[in-house]
PDB file of N, CA and C in Angstrom:
ATOM      1  N   THR U   1       1.022  -1.240  -0.043  1.00  0.00           N
ATOM      2  CA  THR U   1       0.060  -0.089  -0.138  1.00  0.00           C
ATOM      3  C   THR U   1       0.921   1.191  -0.044  1.00  0.00           C
ATOM      4  N   GLY U   2       0.643   2.034  -0.790  1.00  0.00           N
ATOM      5  CA  GLY U   2       1.374   3.610  -0.998  1.00  0.00           C
ATOM      6  C   GLY U   2       2.609   3.534  -1.637  1.00  0.00           C
ATOM      7  N   GLN U   3       3.024   2.046  -2.333  1.00  0.00           N
ATOM      8  CA  GLN U   3       4.106   2.007  -3.307  1.00  0.00           C
ATOM      9  C   GLN U   3       3.374   1.991  -4.685  1.00  0.00           C
ATOM     10  N   GLU U   4       4.343   2.373  -5.549  1.00  0.00           N
ATOM     11  CA  GLU U   4       4.313   2.166  -6.920  1.00  0.00           C
ATOM     12  C   GLU U   4       4.176   0.578  -7.127  1.00  0.00           C
ATOM     13  N   PRO U   5       3.379   0.148  -8.053  1.00  0.00           N
ATOM     14  CA  PRO U   5       3.075  -1.040  -8.625  1.00  0.00           C
ATOM     15  C   PRO U   5       4.297  -1.673  -8.870  1.00  0.00           C
ATOM     16  N   ALA U   6       4.527  -2.875  -8.572  1.00  0.00           N
ATOM     17  CA  ALA U   6       5.963  -3.348  -9.035  1.00  0.00           C
ATOM     18  C   ALA U   6       5.720  -3.797 -10.637  1.00  0.00           C
ATOM     19  N   ALA U   7       6.767  -3.385 -11.533  1.00  0.00           N
ATOM     20  CA  ALA U   7       6.573  -3.716 -12.755  1.00  0.00           C
ATOM     21  C   ALA U   7       7.169  -5.165 -13.608  1.00  0.00           C
ATOM     22  N   THR U   8       7.891  -5.678 -12.606  1.00  0.00           N
ATOM     23  CA  THR U   8       8.551  -6.860 -12.818  1.00  0.00           C
ATOM     24  C   THR U   8       8.216  -7.938 -11.735  1.00  0.00           C
ATOM     25  N   ALA U   9       8.466  -9.435 -12.103  1.00  0.00           N
ATOM     26  CA  ALA U   9       8.381 -10.286 -10.584  1.00  0.00           C
ATOM     27  C   ALA U   9       9.085 -10.210  -9.925  1.00  0.00           C
ATOM     28  N   ALA U  10      10.355  -9.965 -10.153  1.00  0.00           N
ATOM     29  CA  ALA U  10      11.464  -9.594  -8.973  1.00  0.00           C
ATOM     30  C   ALA U  10      10.915  -8.683  -8.195  1.00  0.00           C
ATOM     31  N   ALA U  11      10.751  -7.508  -8.752  1.00  0.00           N
ATOM     32  CA  ALA U  11      10.623  -6.348  -7.918  1.00  0.00           C
ATOM     33  C   ALA U  11       9.340  -6.734  -7.142  1.00  0.00           C
ATOM     34  N   ALA U  12       8.313  -7.505  -7.375  1.00  0.00           N
ATOM     35  CA  ALA U  12       6.907  -7.862  -6.636  1.00  0.00           C
ATOM     36  C   ALA U  12       7.355  -8.593  -5.513  1.00  0.00           C
ATOM     37  N   TYR U  13       8.230  -9.465  -5.870  1.00  0.00           N
ATOM     38  CA  TYR U  13       8.820 -10.489  -4.937  1.00  0.00           C
ATOM     39  C   TYR U  13       9.712  -9.884  -3.827  1.00  0.00           C
ATOM     40  N   ALA U  14      10.390  -8.798  -4.230  1.00  0.00           N
ATOM     41  CA  ALA U  14      11.221  -8.004  -3.431  1.00  0.00           C
ATOM     42  C   ALA U  14      10.425  -7.156  -2.547  1.00  0.00           C
ATOM     43  N   ALA U  15       9.381  -6.807  -2.951  1.00  0.00           N
ATOM     44  CA  ALA U  15       8.450  -5.858  -2.281  1.00  0.00           C
ATOM     45  C   ALA U  15       7.767  -6.541  -0.991  1.00  0.00           C
ATOM     46  N   PHE U  16       7.606  -7.754  -1.040  1.00  0.00           N
ATOM     47  CA  PHE U  16       7.045  -8.811  -0.178  1.00  0.00           C
ATOM     48  C   PHE U  16       7.914  -9.273   0.832  1.00  0.00           C
ATOM     49  N   ALA U  17       9.126  -8.744   0.442  1.00  0.00           N
ATOM     50  CA  ALA U  17      10.245  -9.181   1.459  1.00  0.00           C
ATOM     51  C   ALA U  17      10.286 -10.552   2.237  1.00  0.00           C
ATOM     52  N   GLY U  18      10.066 -11.767   1.675  1.00  0.00           N
ATOM     53  CA  GLY U  18      10.250 -12.795   1.956  1.00  0.00           C
ATOM     54  C   GLY U  18       8.681 -13.598   2.633  1.00  0.00           C
ATOM     55  N   THR U  19       7.805 -12.512   2.659  1.00  0.00           N
ATOM     56  CA  THR U  19       6.285 -13.229   3.004  1.00  0.00           C
ATOM     57  C   THR U  19       5.472 -13.866   2.118  1.00  0.00           C
ATOM     58  N   ILE U  20       5.767 -14.006   0.821  1.00  0.00           N
ATOM     59  CA  ILE U  20       5.320 -15.031  -0.288  1.00  0.00           C
ATOM     60  C   ILE U  20       6.314 -16.127  -0.366  1.00  0.00           C
ATOM     61  N   ALA U  21       5.218 -16.773  -1.081  1.00  0.00           N
ATOM     62  CA  ALA U  21       6.135 -18.168  -1.388  1.00  0.00           C
ATOM     63  C   ALA U  21       6.475 -18.349  -2.623  1.00  0.00           C
ATOM     64  N   ALA U  22       5.452 -17.419  -3.453  1.00  0.00           N
ATOM     65  CA  ALA U  22       5.974 -17.885  -5.056  1.00  0.00           C
ATOM     66  C   ALA U  22       5.444 -16.515  -5.856  1.00  0.00           C
ATOM     67  N   VAL U  23       6.186 -16.128  -6.794  1.00  0.00           N
ATOM     68  CA  VAL U  23       5.833 -15.204  -7.940  1.00  0.00           C
ATOM     69  C   VAL U  23       5.366 -16.095  -9.101  1.00  0.00           C
ATOM     70  N   LEU U  24       4.430 -15.910  -9.903  1.00  0.00           N
ATOM     71  CA  LEU U  24       4.281 -16.211 -11.357  1.00  0.00           C
ATOM     72  C   LEU U  24       4.767 -15.089 -12.189  1.00  0.00           C
ATOM     73  N   ASP U  25       5.781 -15.384 -12.963  1.00  0.00           N
ATOM     74  CA  ASP U  25       6.614 -14.639 -13.705  1.00  0.00           C
ATOM     75  C   ASP U  25       6.028 -14.540 -15.154  1.00  0.00           C
ATOM     76  N   GLY U  26       5.241 -13.550 -15.554  1.00  0.00           N
ATOM     77  CA  GLY U  26       4.839 -13.711 -16.939  1.00  0.00           C
ATOM     78  C   GLY U  26       5.528 -12.496 -18.028  1.00  0.00           C
ATOM     79  N   GLY U  27       6.600 -12.113 -17.409  1.00  0.00           N
ATOM     80  CA  GLY U  27       7.157 -10.670 -18.157  1.00  0.00           C
ATOM     81  C   GLY U  27       6.892  -9.566 -17.671  1.00  0.00           C
ATOM     82  N   PRO U  28       7.764  -8.554 -18.044  1.00  0.00           N
ATOM     83  CA  PRO U  28       7.682  -7.131 -17.224  1.00  0.00           C
ATOM     84  C   PRO U  28       6.051  -6.413 -17.778  1.00  0.00           C
ATOM     85  N   VAL U  29       5.677  -5.652 -16.933  1.00  0.00           N
ATOM     86  CA  VAL U  29       4.127  -5.188 -17.205  1.00  0.00           C
ATOM     87  C   VAL U  29       4.399  -4.247 -18.308  1.00  0.00           C
ATOM     88  N   THR U  30       3.681  -4.799 -19.046  1.00  0.00           N
ATOM     89  CA  THR U  30       3.601  -3.558 -20.680  1.00  0.00           C
ATOM     90  C   THR U  30       2.144  -2.908 -20.704  1.00  0.00           C
ATOM     91  N   HIS U  31       1.116  -3.145 -20.024  1.00  0.00           N
ATOM     92  CA  HIS U  31      -0.134  -3.056 -20.345  1.00  0.00           C
ATOM     93  C   HIS U  31      -0.929  -1.776 -19.336  1.00  0.00           C
ATOM     94  N   GLY U  32       0.243  -1.412 -18.391  1.00  0.00           N
ATOM     95  CA  GLY U  32      -0.330  -0.412 -17.067  1.00  0.00           C
ATOM     96  C   GLY U  32      -1.180  -0.766 -16.229  1.00  0.00           C
ATOM     97  N   LEU U  33      -1.610  -2.333 -16.064  1.00  0.00           N
ATOM     98  CA  LEU U  33      -2.477  -2.714 -15.039  1.00  0.00           C
ATOM     99  C   LEU U  33      -1.732  -3.429 -14.157  1.00  0.00           C
ATOM    100  N   SER U  34      -1.716  -3.105 -12.634  1.00  0.00           N
ATOM    101  CA  SER U  34      -1.215  -3.587 -11.759  1.00  0.00           C
ATOM    102  C   SER U  34      -1.289  -5.487 -11.502  1.00  0.00           C
ATOM    103  N   SER U  35      -0.419  -5.988 -11.063  1.00  0.00           N
ATOM    104  CA  SER U  35      -0.700  -7.514 -11.024  1.00  0.00           C
ATOM    105  C   SER U  35      -2.161  -8.056 -10.235  1.00  0.00           C
ATOM    106  N   THR U  36      -2.533  -9.204 -10.725  1.00  0.00           N
ATOM    107  CA  THR U  36      -3.322  -9.842 -10.042  1.00  0.00           C
ATOM    108  C   THR U  36      -2.736 -10.303  -8.650  1.00  0.00           C
ATOM    109  N   ILE U  37      -3.452 -10.218  -7.468  1.00  0.00           N
ATOM    110  CA  ILE U  37      -3.082 -10.758  -6.220  1.00  0.00           C
ATOM    111  C   ILE U  37      -4.072 -11.739  -5.717  1.00  0.00           C
ATOM    112  N   LEU U  38      -3.330 -13.047  -5.372  1.00  0.00           N
ATOM    113  CA  LEU U  38      -4.261 -14.158  -4.703  1.00  0.00           C
ATOM    114  C   LEU U  38      -3.677 -14.355  -3.494  1.00  0.00           C
ATOM    115  N   ASP U  39      -4.587 -14.709  -2.369  1.00  0.00           N
ATOM    116  CA  ASP U  39      -4.345 -15.198  -1.027  1.00  0.00           C
ATOM    117  C   ASP U  39      -4.626 -16.599  -1.253  1.00  0.00           C
ATOM    118  N   CYS U  40      -3.382 -17.466  -1.059  1.00  0.00           N
ATOM    119  CA  CYS U  40      -3.685 -18.807  -1.081  1.00  0.00           C
ATOM    120  C   CYS U  40      -3.444 -19.459   0.057  1.00  0.00           C
ATOM    121  N   THR U  41      -3.646 -18.946   1.200  1.00  0.00           N
ATOM    122  CA  THR U  41      -3.467 -19.250   2.604  1.00  0.00           C
ATOM    123  C   THR U  41      -4.924 -19.609   3.050  1.00  0.00           C
ATOM    124  N   VAL U  42      -5.891 -19.496   2.259  1.00  0.00           N
ATOM    125  CA  VAL U  42      -7.573 -19.513   2.532  1.00  0.00           C
ATOM    126  C   VAL U  42      -7.832 -20.554   1.393  1.00  0.00           C
ATOM    127  N   SER U  43      -8.668 -21.271   1.664  1.00  0.00           N
ATOM    128  CA  SER U  43      -9.322 -22.281   0.618  1.00  0.00           C
ATOM    129  C   SER U  43     -10.977 -21.961   0.631  1.00  0.00           C
ATOM    130  N   PRO U  44     -11.202 -21.728  -0.698  1.00  0.00           N
ATOM    131  CA  PRO U  44     -10.596 -21.435  -2.005  1.00  0.00           C
ATOM    132  C   PRO U  44      -9.783 -20.145  -2.033  1.00  0.00           C
ATOM    133  N   PRO U  45      -8.463 -20.149  -2.907  1.00  0.00           N
ATOM    134  CA  PRO U  45      -7.799 -18.768  -2.516  1.00  0.00           C
ATOM    135  C   PRO U  45      -8.742 -17.448  -2.900  1.00  0.00           C
ATOM    136  N   ALA U  46      -8.600 -16.521  -2.565  1.00  0.00           N
ATOM    137  CA  ALA U  46      -9.275 -15.209  -2.413  1.00  0.00           C
ATOM    138  C   ALA U  46      -8.531 -14.419  -3.176  1.00  0.00           C
ATOM    139  N   VAL U  47      -9.169 -13.648  -4.219  1.00  0.00           N
ATOM    140  CA  VAL U  47      -8.488 -12.384  -4.980  1.00  0.00           C
ATOM    141  C   VAL U  47      -8.379 -11.471  -3.980  1.00  0.00           C
ATOM    142  N   LEU U  48      -7.197 -10.772  -3.810  1.00  0.00           N
ATOM    143  CA  LEU U  48      -7.001  -9.641  -3.022  1.00  0.00           C
ATOM    144  C   LEU U  48      -6.930  -8.308  -3.858  1.00  0.00           C
ATOM    145  N   ARG U  49      -6.436  -8.414  -5.067  1.00  0.00           N
ATOM    146  CA  ARG U  49      -6.247  -7.473  -6.041  1.00  0.00           C
ATOM    147  C   ARG U  49      -6.640  -8.005  -7.615  1.00  0.00           C
ATOM    148  N   ALA U  50      -7.572  -7.759  -8.050  1.00  0.00           N
ATOM    149  CA  ALA U  50      -7.805  -7.884  -9.619  1.00  0.00           C
ATOM    150  C   ALA U  50      -7.069  -7.332 -10.444  1.00  0.00           C
ATOM    151  N   GLY U  51      -6.407  -7.650 -11.513  1.00  0.00           N
ATOM    152  CA  GLY U  51      -5.497  -7.399 -12.485  1.00  0.00           C
ATOM    153  C   GLY U  51      -5.849  -7.849 -13.741  1.00  0.00           C
ATOM    154  N   PRO U  52      -4.850  -7.855 -14.647  1.00  0.00           N
ATOM    155  CA  PRO U  52      -5.053  -8.316 -16.178  1.00  0.00           C
ATOM    156  C   PRO U  52      -5.609  -9.593 -16.404  1.00  0.00           C
ATOM    157  N   LEU U  53      -4.958 -10.647 -15.592  1.00  0.00           N
ATOM    158  CA  LEU U  53      -5.280 -11.995 -15.571  1.00  0.00           C
ATOM    159  C   LEU U  53      -6.568 -12.216 -14.619  1.00  0.00           C
ATOM    160  N   PRO U  54      -7.408 -12.873 -15.548  1.00  0.00           N
ATOM    161  CA  PRO U  54      -8.954 -13.139 -14.922  1.00  0.00           C
ATOM    162  C   PRO U  54      -8.205 -14.166 -13.816  1.00  0.00           C
ATOM    163  N   ALA U  55      -9.062 -14.016 -12.593  1.00  0.00           N
ATOM    164  CA  ALA U  55      -8.783 -15.173 -11.430  1.00  0.00           C
ATOM    165  C   ALA U  55      -9.090 -16.612 -11.995  1.00  0.00           C
ATOM    166  N   GLY U  56      -9.884 -16.917 -12.815  1.00  0.00           N
ATOM    167  CA  GLY U  56     -10.404 -17.951 -13.260  1.00  0.00           C
ATOM    168  C   GLY U  56      -9.090 -18.763 -13.959  1.00  0.00           C
ATOM    169  N   GLU U  57      -8.336 -18.046 -14.713  1.00  0.00           N
ATOM    170  CA  GLU U  57      -7.004 -18.595 -15.222  1.00  0.00           C
ATOM    171  C   GLU U  57      -6.079 -18.793 -14.293  1.00  0.00           C
ATOM    172  N   LEU U  58      -6.065 -17.802 -13.098  1.00  0.00           N
ATOM    173  CA  LEU U  58      -4.925 -18.241 -12.072  1.00  0.00           C
ATOM    174  C   LEU U  58      -5.340 -19.304 -11.489  1.00  0.00           C
ATOM    175  N   PHE U  59      -6.609 -19.686 -11.016  1.00  0.00           N
ATOM    176  CA  PHE U  59      -6.899 -20.707 -10.392  1.00  0.00           C
ATOM    177  C   PHE U  59      -6.849 -21.987 -11.175  1.00  0.00           C
ATOM    178  N   ALA U  60      -7.181 -22.069 -12.595  1.00  0.00           N
ATOM    179  CA  ALA U  60      -6.976 -23.260 -13.478  1.00  0.00           C
ATOM    180  C   ALA U  60      -5.327 -23.492 -13.147  1.00  0.00           C
ATOM    181  N   LEU U  61      -4.319 -22.278 -13.223  1.00  0.00           N
ATOM    182  CA  LEU U  61      -3.080 -22.851 -13.192  1.00  0.00           C
ATOM    183  C   LEU U  61      -2.710 -23.389 -11.924  1.00  0.00           C
ATOM    184  N   LEU U  62      -3.143 -22.988 -10.738  1.00  0.00           N
ATOM    185  CA  LEU U  62      -3.067 -23.392  -9.475  1.00  0.00           C
ATOM    186  C   LEU U  62      -3.484 -24.835  -9.380  1.00  0.00           C
ATOM    187  N   GLU U  63      -4.584 -25.131 -10.007  1.00  0.00           N
ATOM    188  CA  GLU U  63      -5.052 -26.823 -10.087  1.00  0.00           C
ATOM    189  C   GLU U  63      -4.048 -27.730 -10.853  1.00  0.00           C
ATOM    190  N   LYS U  64      -3.141 -26.962 -11.346  1.00  0.00           N
ATOM    191  CA  LYS U  64      -2.144 -27.704 -11.996  1.00  0.00           C
ATOM    192  C   LYS U  64      -0.941 -27.976 -11.631  1.00  0.00           C
ATOM    193  N   MET U  65      -0.787 -27.172 -10.404  1.00  0.00           N
ATOM    194  CA  MET U  65       0.716 -27.124  -9.791  1.00  0.00           C
ATOM    195  C   MET U  65       0.756 -28.235  -8.909  1.00  0.00           C
ATOM    196  N   PRO U  66       1.747 -28.959  -8.596  1.00  0.00           N
ATOM    197  CA  PRO U  66       1.908 -30.176  -7.527  1.00  0.00           C
ATOM    198  C   PRO U  66       1.965 -29.463  -6.297  1.00  0.00           C
ATOM    199  N   ARG U  67       1.300 -30.353  -5.469  1.00  0.00           N
ATOM    200  CA  ARG U  67       1.165 -29.951  -3.890  1.00  0.00           C
ATOM    201  C   ARG U  67       2.103 -30.565  -2.985  1.00  0.00           C
TER     202      ARG U  67
END
């Protein structure tokens, strides 16, 4: 909050200073929208901030990830 949105996955990861487990890197932001942020500590995951990727697409990716 109060910070400029991160334009790269590395910047997003650094901004959360070790408080997150993973970042999906789709390349640098080129469309001007902030990233979608999911809280995966709850079930089902909750959308904390909607971004350019629809939540449904992210949920589909999560389903494919090994547990």
